[in-house]
Each structure stands twice: as structure tokens, then as C-alpha cells.
Coordinates of C-alpha atoms in Angstrom, one line a residue:
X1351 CA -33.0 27.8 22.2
X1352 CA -29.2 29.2 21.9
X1353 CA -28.6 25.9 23.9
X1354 CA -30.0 23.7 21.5
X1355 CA -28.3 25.2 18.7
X1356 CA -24.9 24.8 20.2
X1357 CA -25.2 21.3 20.9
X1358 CA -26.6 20.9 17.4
X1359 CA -23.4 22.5 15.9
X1360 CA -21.5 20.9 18.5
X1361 CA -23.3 17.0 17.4
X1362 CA -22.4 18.8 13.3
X1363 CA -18.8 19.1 13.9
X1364 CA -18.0 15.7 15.9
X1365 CA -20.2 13.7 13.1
X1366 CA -18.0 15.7 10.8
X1367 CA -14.7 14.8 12.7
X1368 CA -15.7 11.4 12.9
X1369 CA -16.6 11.3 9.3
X1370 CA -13.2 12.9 8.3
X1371 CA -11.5 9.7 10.7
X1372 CA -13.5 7.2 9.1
X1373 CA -12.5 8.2 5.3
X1374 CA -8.7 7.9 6.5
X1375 CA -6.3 5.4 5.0
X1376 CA -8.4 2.0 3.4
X1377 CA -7.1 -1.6 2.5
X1378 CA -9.0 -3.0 -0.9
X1379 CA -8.2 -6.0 -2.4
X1380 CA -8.2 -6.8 -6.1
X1381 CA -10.6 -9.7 -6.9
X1382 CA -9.2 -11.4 -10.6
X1383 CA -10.4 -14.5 -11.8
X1384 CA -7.8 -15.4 -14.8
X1385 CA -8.5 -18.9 -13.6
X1386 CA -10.4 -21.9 -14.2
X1387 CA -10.3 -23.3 -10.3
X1388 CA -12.3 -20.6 -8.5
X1389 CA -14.2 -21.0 -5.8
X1390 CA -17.9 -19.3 -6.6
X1391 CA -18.5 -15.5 -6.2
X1392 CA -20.9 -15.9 -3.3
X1393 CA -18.1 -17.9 -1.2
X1394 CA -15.5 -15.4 -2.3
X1395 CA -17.5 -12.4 -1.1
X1396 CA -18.0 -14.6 2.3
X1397 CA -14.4 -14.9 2.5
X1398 CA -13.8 -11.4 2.2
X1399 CA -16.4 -10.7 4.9
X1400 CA -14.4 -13.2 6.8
X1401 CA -11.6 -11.2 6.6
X1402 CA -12.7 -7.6 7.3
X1403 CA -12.5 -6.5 3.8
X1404 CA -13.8 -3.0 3.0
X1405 CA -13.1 -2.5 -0.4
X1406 CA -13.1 -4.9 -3.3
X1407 CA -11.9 -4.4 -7.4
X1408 CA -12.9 -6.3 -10.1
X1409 CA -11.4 -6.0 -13.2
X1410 CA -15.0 -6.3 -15.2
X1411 CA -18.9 -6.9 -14.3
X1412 CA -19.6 -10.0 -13.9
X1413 CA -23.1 -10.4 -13.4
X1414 CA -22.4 -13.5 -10.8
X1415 CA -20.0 -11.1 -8.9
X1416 CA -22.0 -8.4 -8.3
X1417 CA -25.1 -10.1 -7.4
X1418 CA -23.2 -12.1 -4.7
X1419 CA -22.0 -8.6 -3.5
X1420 CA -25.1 -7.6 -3.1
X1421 CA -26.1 -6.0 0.9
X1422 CA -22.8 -7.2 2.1
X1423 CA -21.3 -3.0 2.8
X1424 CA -18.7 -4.1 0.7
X1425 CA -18.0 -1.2 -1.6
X1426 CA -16.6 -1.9 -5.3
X1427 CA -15.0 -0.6 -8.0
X1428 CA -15.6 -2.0 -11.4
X1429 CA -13.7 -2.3 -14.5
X1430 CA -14.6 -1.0 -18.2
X1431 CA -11.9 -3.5 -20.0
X1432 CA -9.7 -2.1 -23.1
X1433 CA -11.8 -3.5 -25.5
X1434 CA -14.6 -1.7 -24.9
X1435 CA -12.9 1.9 -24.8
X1436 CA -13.6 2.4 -28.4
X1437 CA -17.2 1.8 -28.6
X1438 CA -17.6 3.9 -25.3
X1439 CA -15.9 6.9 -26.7
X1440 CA -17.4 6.8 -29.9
X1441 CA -21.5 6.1 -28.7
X1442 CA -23.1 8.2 -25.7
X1443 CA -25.6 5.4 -26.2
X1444 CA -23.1 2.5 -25.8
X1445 CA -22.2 4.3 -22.1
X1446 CA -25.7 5.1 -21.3
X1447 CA -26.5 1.5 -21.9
X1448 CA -23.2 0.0 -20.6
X1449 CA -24.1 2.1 -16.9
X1450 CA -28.4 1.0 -17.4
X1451 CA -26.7 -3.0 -17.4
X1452 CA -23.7 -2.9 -15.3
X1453 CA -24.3 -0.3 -12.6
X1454 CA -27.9 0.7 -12.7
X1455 CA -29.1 -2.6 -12.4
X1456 CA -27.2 -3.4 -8.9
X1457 CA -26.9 0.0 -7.4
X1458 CA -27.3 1.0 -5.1
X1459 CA -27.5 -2.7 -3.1
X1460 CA -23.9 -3.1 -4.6
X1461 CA -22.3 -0.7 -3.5
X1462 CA -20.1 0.4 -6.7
X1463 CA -18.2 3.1 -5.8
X1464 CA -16.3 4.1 -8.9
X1465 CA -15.9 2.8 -12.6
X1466 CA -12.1 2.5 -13.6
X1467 CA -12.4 3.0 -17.2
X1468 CA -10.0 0.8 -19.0
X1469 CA -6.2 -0.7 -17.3
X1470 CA -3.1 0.4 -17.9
X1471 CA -4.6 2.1 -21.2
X1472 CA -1.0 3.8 -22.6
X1473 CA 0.6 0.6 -22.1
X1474 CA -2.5 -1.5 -24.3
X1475 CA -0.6 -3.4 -27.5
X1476 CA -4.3 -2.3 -29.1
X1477 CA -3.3 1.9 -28.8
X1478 CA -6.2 2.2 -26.9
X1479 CA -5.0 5.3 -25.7
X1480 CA -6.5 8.3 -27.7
X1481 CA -10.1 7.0 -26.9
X1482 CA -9.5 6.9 -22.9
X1483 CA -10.4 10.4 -21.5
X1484 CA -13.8 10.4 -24.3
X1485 CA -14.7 7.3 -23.2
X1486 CA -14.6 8.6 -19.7
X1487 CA -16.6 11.6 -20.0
X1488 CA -19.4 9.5 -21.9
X1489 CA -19.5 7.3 -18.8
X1490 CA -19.7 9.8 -16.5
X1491 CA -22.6 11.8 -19.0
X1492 CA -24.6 8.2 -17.9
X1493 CA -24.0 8.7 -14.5
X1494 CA -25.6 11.5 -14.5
X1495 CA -28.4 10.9 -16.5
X1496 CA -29.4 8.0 -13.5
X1497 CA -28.0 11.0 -11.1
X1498 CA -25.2 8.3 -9.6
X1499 CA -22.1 10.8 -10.5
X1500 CA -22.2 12.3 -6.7
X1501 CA -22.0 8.8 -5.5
X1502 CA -19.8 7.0 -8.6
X1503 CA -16.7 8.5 -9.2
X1504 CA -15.2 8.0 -12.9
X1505 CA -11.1 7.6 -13.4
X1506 CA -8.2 5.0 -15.0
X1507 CA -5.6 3.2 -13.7
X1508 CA -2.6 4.2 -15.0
X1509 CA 0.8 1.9 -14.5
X1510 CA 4.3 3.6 -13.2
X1511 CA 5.3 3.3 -16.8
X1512 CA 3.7 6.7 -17.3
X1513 CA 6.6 8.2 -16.0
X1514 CA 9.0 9.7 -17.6
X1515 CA 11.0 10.0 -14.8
X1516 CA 10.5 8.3 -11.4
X1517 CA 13.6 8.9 -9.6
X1518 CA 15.1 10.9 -7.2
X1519 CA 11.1 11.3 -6.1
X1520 CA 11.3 14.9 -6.5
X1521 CA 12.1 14.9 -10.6
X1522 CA 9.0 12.9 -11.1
X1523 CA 7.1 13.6 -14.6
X1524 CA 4.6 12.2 -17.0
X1525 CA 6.1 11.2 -20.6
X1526 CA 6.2 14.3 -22.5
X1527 CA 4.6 12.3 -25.6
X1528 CA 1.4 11.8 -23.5
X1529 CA 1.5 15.5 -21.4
X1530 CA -0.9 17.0 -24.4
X1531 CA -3.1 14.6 -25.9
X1532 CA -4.3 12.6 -22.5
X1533 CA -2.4 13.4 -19.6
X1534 CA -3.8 16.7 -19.0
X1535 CA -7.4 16.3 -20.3
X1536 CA -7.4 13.0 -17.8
X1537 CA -6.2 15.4 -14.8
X1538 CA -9.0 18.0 -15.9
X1539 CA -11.6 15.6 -16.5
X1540 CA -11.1 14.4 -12.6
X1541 CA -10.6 17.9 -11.4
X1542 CA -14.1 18.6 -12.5
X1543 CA -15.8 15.9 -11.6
X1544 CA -14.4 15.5 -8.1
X1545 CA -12.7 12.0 -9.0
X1546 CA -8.7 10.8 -7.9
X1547 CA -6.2 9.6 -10.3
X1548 CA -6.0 5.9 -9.7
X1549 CA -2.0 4.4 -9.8
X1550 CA -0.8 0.9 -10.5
X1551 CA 2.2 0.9 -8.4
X1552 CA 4.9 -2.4 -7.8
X1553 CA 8.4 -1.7 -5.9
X1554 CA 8.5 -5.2 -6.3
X1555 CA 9.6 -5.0 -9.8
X1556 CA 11.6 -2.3 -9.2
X1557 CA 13.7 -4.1 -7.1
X1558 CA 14.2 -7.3 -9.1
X1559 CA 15.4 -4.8 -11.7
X1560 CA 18.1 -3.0 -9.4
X1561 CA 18.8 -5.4 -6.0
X1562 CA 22.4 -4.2 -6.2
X1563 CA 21.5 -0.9 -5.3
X1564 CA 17.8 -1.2 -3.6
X1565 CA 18.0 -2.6 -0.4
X1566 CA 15.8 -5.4 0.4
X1567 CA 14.3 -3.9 3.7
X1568 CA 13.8 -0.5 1.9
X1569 CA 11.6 -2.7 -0.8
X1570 CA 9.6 -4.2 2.0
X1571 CA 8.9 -1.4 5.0
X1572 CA 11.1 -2.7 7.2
X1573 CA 13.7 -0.7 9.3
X1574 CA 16.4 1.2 7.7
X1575 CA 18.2 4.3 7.5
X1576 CA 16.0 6.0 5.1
X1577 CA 16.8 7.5 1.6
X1578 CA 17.7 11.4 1.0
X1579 CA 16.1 13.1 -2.0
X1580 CA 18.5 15.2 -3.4
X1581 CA 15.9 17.2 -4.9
X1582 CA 13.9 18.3 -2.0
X1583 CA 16.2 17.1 0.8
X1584 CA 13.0 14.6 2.3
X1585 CA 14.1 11.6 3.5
X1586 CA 12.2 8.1 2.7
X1587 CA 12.1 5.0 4.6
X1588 CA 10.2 2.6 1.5
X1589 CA 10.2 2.9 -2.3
X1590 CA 6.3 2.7 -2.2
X1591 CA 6.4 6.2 -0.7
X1592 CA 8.9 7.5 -3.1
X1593 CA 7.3 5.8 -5.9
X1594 CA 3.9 7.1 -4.9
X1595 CA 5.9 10.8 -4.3
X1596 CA 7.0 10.6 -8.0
X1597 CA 3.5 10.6 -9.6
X1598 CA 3.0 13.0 -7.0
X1599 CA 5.5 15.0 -7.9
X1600 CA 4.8 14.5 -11.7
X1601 CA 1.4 16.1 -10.8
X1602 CA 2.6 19.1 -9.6
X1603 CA 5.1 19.6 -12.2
X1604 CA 1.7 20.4 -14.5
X1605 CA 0.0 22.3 -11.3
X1606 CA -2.2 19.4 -10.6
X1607 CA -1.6 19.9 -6.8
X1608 CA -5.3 19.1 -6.0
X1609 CA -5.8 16.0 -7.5
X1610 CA -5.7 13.0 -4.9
X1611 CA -5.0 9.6 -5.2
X1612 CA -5.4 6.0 -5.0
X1613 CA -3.2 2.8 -5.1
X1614 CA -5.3 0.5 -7.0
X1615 CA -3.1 -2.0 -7.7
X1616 CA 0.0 -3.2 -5.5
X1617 CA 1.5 -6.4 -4.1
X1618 CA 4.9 -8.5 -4.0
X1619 CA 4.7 -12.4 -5.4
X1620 CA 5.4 -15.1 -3.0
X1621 CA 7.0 -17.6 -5.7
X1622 CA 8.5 -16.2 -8.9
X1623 CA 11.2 -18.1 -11.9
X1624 CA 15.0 -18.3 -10.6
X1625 CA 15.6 -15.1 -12.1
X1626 CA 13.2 -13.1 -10.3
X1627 CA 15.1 -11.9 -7.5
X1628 CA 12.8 -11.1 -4.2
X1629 CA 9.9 -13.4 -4.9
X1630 CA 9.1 -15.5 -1.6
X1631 CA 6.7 -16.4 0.2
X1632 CA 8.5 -14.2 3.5
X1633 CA 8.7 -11.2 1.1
X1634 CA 5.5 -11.1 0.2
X1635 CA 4.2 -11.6 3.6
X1636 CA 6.9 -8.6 4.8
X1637 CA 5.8 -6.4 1.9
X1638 CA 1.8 -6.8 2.2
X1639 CA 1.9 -7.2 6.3
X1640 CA 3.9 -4.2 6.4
X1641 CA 2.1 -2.2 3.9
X1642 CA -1.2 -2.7 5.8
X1643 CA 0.5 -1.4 8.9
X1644 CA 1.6 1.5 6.7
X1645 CA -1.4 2.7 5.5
X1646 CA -4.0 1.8 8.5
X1647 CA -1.9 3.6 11.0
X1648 CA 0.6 6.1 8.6
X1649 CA -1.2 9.1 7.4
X1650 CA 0.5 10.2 4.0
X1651 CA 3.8 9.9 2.0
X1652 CA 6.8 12.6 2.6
X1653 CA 5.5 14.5 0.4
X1654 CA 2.2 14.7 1.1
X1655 CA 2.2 14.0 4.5
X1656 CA -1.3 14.7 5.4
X1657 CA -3.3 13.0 2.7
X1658 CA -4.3 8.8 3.9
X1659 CA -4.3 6.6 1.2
X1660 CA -6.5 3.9 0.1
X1661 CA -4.3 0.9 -1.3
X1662 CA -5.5 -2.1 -3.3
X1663 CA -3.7 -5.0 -2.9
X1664 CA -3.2 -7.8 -5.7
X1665 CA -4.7 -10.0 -5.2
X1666 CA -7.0 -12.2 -3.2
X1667 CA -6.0 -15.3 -5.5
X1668 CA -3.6 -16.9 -7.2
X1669 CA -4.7 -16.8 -10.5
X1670 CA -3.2 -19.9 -12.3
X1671 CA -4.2 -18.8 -16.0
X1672 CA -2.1 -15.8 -15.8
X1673 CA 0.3 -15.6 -18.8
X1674 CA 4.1 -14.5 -17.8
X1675 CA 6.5 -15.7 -15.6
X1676 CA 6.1 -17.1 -12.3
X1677 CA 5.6 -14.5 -10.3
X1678 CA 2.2 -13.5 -12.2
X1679 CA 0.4 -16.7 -10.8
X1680 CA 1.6 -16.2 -7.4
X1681 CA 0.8 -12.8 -6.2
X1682 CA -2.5 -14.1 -4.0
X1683 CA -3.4 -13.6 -0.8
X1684 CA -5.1 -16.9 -1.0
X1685 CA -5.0 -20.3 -2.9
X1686 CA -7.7 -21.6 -4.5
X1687 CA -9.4 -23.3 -1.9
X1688 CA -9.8 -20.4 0.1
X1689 CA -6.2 -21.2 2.6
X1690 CA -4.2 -18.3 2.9
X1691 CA -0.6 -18.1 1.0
X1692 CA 0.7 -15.9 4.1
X1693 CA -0.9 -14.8 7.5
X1694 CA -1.1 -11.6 7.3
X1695 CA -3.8 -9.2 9.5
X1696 CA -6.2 -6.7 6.7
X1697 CA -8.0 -4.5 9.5
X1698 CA -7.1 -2.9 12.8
X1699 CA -7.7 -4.9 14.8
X1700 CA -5.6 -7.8 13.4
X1701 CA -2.6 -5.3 13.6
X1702 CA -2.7 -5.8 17.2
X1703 CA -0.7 -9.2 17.1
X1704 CA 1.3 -8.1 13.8
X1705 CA 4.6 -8.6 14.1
X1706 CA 7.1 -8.8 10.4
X1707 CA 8.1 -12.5 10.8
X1708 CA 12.5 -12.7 9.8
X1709 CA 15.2 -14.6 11.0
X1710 CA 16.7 -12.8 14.2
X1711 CA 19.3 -9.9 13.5
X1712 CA 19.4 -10.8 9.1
X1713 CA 19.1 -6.9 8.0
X1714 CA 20.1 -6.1 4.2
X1715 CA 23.6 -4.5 4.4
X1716 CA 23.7 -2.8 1.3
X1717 CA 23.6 1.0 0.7
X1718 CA 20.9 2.5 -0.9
X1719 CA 20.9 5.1 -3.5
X1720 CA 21.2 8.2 -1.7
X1721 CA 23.3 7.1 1.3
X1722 CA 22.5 7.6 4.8
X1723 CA 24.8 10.8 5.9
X1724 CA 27.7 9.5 6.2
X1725 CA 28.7 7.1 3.6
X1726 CA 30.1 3.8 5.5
X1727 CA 26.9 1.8 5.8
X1728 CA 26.5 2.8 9.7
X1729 CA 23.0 5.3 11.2
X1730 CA 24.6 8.7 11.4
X1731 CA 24.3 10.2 14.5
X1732 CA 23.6 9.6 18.1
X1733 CA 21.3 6.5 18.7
X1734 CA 20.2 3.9 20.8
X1735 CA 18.4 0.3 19.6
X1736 CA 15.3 -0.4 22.0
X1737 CA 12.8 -3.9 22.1
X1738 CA 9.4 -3.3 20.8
X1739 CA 6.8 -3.7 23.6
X1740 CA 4.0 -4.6 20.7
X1741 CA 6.4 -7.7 19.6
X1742 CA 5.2 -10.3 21.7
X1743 CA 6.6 -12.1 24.4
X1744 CA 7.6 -15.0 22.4
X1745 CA 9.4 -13.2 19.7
X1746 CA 11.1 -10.7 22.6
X1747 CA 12.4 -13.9 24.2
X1748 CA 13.7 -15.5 21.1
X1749 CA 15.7 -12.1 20.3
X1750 CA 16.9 -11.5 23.1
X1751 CA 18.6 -15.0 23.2
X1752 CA 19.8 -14.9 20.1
X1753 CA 21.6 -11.1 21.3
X1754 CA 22.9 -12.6 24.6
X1755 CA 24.3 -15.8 23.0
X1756 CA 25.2 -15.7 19.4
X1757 CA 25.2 -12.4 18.9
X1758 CA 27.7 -12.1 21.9
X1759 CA 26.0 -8.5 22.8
X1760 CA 27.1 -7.9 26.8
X1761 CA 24.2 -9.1 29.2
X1762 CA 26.3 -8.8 32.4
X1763 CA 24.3 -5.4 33.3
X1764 CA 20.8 -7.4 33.7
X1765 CA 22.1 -10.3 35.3
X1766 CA 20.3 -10.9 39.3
X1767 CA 22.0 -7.8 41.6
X1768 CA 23.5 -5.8 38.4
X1769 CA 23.0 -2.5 37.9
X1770 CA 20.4 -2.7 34.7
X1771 CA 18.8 -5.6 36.5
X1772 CA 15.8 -3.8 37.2
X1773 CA 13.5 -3.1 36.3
X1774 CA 12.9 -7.2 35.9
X1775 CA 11.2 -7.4 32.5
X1776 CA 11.5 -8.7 29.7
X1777 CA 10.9 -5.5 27.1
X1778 CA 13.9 -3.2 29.6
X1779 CA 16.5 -6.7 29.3
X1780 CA 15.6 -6.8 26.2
X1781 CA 16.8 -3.2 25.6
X1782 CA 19.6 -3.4 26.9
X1783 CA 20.7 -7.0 25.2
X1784 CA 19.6 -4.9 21.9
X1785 CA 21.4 -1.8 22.3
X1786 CA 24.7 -3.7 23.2
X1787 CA 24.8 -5.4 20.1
X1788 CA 23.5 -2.0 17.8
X1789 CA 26.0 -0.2 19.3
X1790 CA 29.1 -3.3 19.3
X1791 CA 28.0 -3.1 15.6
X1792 CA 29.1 0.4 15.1
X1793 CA 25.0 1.2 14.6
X1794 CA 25.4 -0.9 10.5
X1795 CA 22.2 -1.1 8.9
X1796 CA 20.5 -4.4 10.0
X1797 CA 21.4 -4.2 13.2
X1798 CA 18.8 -2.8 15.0
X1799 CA 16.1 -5.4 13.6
X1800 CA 16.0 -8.7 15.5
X1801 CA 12.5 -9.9 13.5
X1802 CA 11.2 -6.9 13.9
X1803 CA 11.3 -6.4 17.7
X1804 CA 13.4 -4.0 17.9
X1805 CA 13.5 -0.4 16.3
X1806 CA 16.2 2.9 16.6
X1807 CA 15.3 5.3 18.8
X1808 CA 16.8 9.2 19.1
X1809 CA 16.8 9.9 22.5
X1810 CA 19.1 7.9 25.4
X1811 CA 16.6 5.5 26.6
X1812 CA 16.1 5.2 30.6
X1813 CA 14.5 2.2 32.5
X1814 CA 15.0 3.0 36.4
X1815 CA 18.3 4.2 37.1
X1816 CA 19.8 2.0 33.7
X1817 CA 20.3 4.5 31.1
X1818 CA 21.8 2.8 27.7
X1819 CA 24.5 3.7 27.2
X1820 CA 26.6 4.2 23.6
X1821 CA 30.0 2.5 23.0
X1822 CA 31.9 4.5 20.0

């Protein structure tokens, strides 16, 4: 008997384990249809099967939608739009009947797993604001009256505009004029009811704002020598993360340390006006491809290092009745007719193969805000550039011809007989070829990037008896 019980305690705490693994970092994908050349909701949601997709958003509750989501383990989260904020604070029987038509009636087949209560309320022309966090709790009071709010969670997506201030990371803090009348009785409202603060969140426009002093390869996760909060003396290697550590920040500043998170909207435009600097189709790819790497594989932000994040990325489609500029038609994962934009891998198991497609060697040069330790554009310290043995042999080839030839990094060491000649492959040669240039380059940002197959590493790299050597 004192046998069984152990195993079942034993069978308890791996389920649990597993559990805890399973509800790690998530890729959504935000389904809007500002469009009139669609294809139908039931070939959209077989797309998105296609694709691996976990997690959908939709930005209201279409009928059409969430029938054709229907049994396919595809969990959503559904929109209460603006205009309806005011009837939904004001009635408990407008929520209770708003829930009976638009989540009663699918759950739980359609799996709706929260209700985002309005979009980017404080930010509404209409001053929607004062009726967000009353409209909330009325929709949550129908949840439980159909006892889904265990199951349904209840919040708002709020926009980085909510900030007051955003940067260094570590000053991050809501707008004072919002602190009192919603900011706080928001955070409560999800503090009691178990729910996450859901975040809008675009370095893209951050750095079409500021390119002269946000570097391109910090926008876009690729390689670089970090930033240094002042503040708190963390470094960051992407403005997601120290966007994300703002409202993070902001959150404690109010001693809201226990409320989590989720990105519910983010995403980089692969075609914008001439004026909107950043917008291709490579950056997008670089932004999204890299992101999903991020948060698959990355556990938390600097800040919170432990806490995974589930991201939302906008959006499946380009949506070609968008108002705005350019770039607010083009921020799809997908055209119309279902081809993708960009190849870029949404699960696992298409990281595999990922590699960020760029040119060979092209890193951003500039400085970013905050410097990297000692002020000339170079990585401080002692370091050493070594090929990537998940880059393929293709792309390792490619780069390491480009160092050898162009990049006129010395390859004499791995020619036939000489002393870094073996071991005889291609990831070691590689190193070497890599390293030669890094360090020729006085270790300048960029240099260390070769399309991605090649990253900085801390410790003198060995392959047999070749150690790599630095050449200050």
C-alpha cells in the first residue's frame, strides 16, 4: 500500500512537471479580416492547422469563425470591440446575453480561452476609457453565472502608449492621469480573478522613430553587444525585452509584482511608404523568425527571467482594407491566397532548420543607447567568434567563403598539413575562418554575424590541439 502511494505521488508530481513544461512560452497568431479578399474561415482555420498554430485572436465573434474553429484544439481569444464597452458597463443583462450568444453558444467545442474586453481602450478617439474595467467585471459576473470564469479568463489589451515612460527599462510607469481612475482598478480586477494583463507591443515603430540611435540588429534579435540599463545595471540584447521589462517595470512601480503577462499583439511589416524606415520583407522575416526562436526556446525577459511568455503575432494576413500608411496592409504572415509573405518556422520543430536569412558579414554598426562598455563600437572584453553547428551546411559553406576570400580573414591554419587543419570539418574551419576576421576587426559590432552562422563566445574555443587564438 505505502508502494502504491508513492508511485501515485510520484505519477502526481511528473504530470505536474510536465504540465508546468507544456504551459511554457506559446506562439498565437492574430486572425483580422479588415479585408474584402479573404479566403473562408473554415480554410483559414485549416491553414492554421497546417501550420502548427496553438493559439488564435480574433478581434470580434464572428459567428462563421468560431463555428469553423470548432473541435480543431485550437484555443482562442475573442474580442468585445470599443463600441460595445458602454452598453456592457452600463447592463449586467447586455454581458450576460453578450457571453449566452458569443461564448456560451460555442464553448466549450471552441475552445475560447479568454475575452479581451475592448483594444487599445485609452487610446479610443470615442473616450471609451472610463467604461473599460465596469464593463469587464460585468463580463466576467456572466462567466460565472455559466461557471466558465475558471476556464475563461477576462482582461484588455492595452498599447505601449500607456506608458508614461518606457525608457531606460527600469524607469518604466503608467501615465499618471490613468494610475487612479483605471490603471489600478484594471490590475485589481485581474489580481482577483486570476487573469494577465494583455500588452500591444511593436519595436518596429520604435525604431522607425529613432534608427539613428536603435540599432537595426537590436530591433530584430539578432546578435549584438547588448544594451546596459542604467537603472538596474541588466543588460538587453532586443528592445522587445526591454520594451516588455518597461510595463514590467511600470507594474511594480504600483506593487503589482504578481500580475503576469501576455504579448497579444506584435509583428514587423514587410513593405511600408518610403518614409518608413525598416519595413521589408528580410526584416520582417528576421523580426518574427527570430522572435519565435525567442520565445519557444528563451524562458523570460531580464527582468523577469523565469516567467515564458505567450506572444501573438500580427497577423496571419495582409489585410488590404487597413487604413494608414503602408506598413498597416503588410504586416501578414500570409497573402490572401493562403502563400506565405516570408518562410518562417511557428513550432518546434520547424526551428530545427531556422536559420535568420542576411547577406554574409552586413551587421548594423551603430551604437546603441547605452553603449557596450567601452564606448568605440568594439565587444569589450576577451572573446572569440565561433560557426554555428545548427546553421546548415550550405549557409556554413557560403560564410566561410565569403571570410576566406572577400573578407581576407587568414585561412592558412586549416589549409591540408597545417596546424588547425584538423579536425577536417567544416563547423572547426569554419571557426577558425570566423574568428580571424572578428578578431582582424578589432571584435566591431557586426562582425561576428556571417547570416547568422556564427555567434561570440566567452571562453577560448579548442578543436584538437587548434585553440583560437586573439590578435589585439
Amino acid at each position: 500500500m505505502e508502494k502504491l502511494t508513492i508511485c501515485l505521488l510520484l505519477l502526481v508530481f511528473s504530470l505536474s512537471l510536465f504540465s508546468s513544461i507544456t504551459d511554457g512560452g506559446s506562439i498565437g497568431i492574430n486572425y483580422g479580416r479588415v479585408a474584402n479578399n479573404l479566403p473562408s474561415a473554415v480554410k483559414v482555420i485549416a491553414l492554421l492547422k497546417s501550420q502548427g498554430v496553438e493559439r488564435v485572436k480574433v478581434y470580434d465573434t464572428d459567428p462563421a469563425v468560431l463555428k469553423a474553429l470548432s473541435g480543431s484544439d485550437i484555443k482562442v481569444t475573442v474580442n468585445l470591440p470599443n463600441e460595445l464597452l458602454y452598453n456592457a458597463a452600463k447592463r449586467q443583462s447586455f454581458a450576460y446575453s453578450w457571453v449566452e450568444r458569443n461564448v456560451a453558444a460555442y464553448y466549450p467545442s471552441t475552445q475560447i480561452e479568454s475575452i479581451a474586453v475592448g483594444n487599445e481602450v485609452f487610446v479610443d478617439p470615442h473616450n471609451t476609457t472610463r467604461f473599460l474595467v465596469p464593463a469587464m467585471k460585468n463580463i466576467h459576473q456572466a462567466l460565472v453565472k455559466y461557471n466558465f470564469h475558471d476556464k475563461i479568463k477576462v482582461s484588455s489589451p492595452v498599447a505601449l502608449s500607456a506608458l508614461q515612460s518606457s525608457y531606460p527599462s527600469s524607469a518604466g510607469s503608467f501615465r499618471s492621469e490613468l494610475i487612479e481612475p483605471v490603471i489600478k482598478p484594471m490590475l485589481d480586477f485581474l489580481r482577483q480573478t486570476g487573469s494577465y494583463l494583455m500588452v500591444n507591443c511593436y519595436p518596429f515603430f520604435a525604431y522607425e522613430s529613432n534608427s539613428d540611435v536603435i540599432s537595426l540588429d537590436y530591433a530584430l534579435f539578432r546578435e549584438n553587444p547588448g544594451v546596459v540599463d542604467a537603472g538596474n545595471g541588466l543588460r538587453y540584447f532586443s528592445l522587445f525585452d526591454a520594451q516588455i521589462d518597461a510595463v514590467f517595470a511600470a507594474l511594480s512601480a504600483l506593487k503589482y509584482d504578481d500580475i503576469k503577462m501576455v504579448v497579444t499583439e506584435t509583428g514587423w511589416p514587410s513593405k511600408g511608404d518610403n518614409t518608413e524606415i525598416g519595413a521589408s520583407v528580410d526584416n520582417a522575416a528576421s523580426y518574427n523568425g527570430n522572435l519565435v526562436r525567442r520565445i519557444l526556446t528563451g524562458g523570460g525577459t531580464p527582468l523577469r527571467p523565469k516567467e515564458d511568455l505567450t506572444v501573438f503575432l500580427f497577423a496571419l494576413f495582409n489585410e488590404n482594407k487597413k487604413p494608414g500608411p503602408t506598413s498597416e496592409r503588410n504586416f501578414g504572415l500570409f497573402y490572401p491566397n493562403e502563400q506565405k509573405v516570408y518562410n518562417i518556422p511557428l513550432t518546434m520543430e520547424g526551428l530545427k532548420h531556422y536559420v535568420d536569412r542576411r547577406s554574409p558579414v552586413a551587421g548594423d554598426q551603430r551604437m546603441q543607447k547605452g553603449g557596450n562598455g567601452n564606448g568605440n563600437g568594439n565587444v569589450s572584453g576577451q572573446t572569440w567568434c565561433v560557426a554555428s553547428g545548427e546553421a546548415g551546411r550550405d549557409n556554413l559553406q557560403a560564410a566561410l567563403d565569403y571570410a576566406c576570400g572577400e573578407g581576407g580573414a587568414d585561412c592558412r591554419s586549416i589549409q591540408p598539413g597545417s596546424t588547425c587543419y584538423n579536425p577536417n570539418t567544416l563547423e572547426a574551419h569554419a571557426s577558425v575562418a570566423f574568428n580571424s576576421y572578428y578578431q582582424k576587426k578589432g571584435r566591431a559590432m557586426g562582425s561576428c554575424y556571417f547570416g547568422g552562422a556564427a555567434y561570440i563566445v566567452h571562453q577560448q574555443p579548442k578543436y584538437g590541439h587548434c585553440e583560437l587564438p586573439t590578435e589585439d
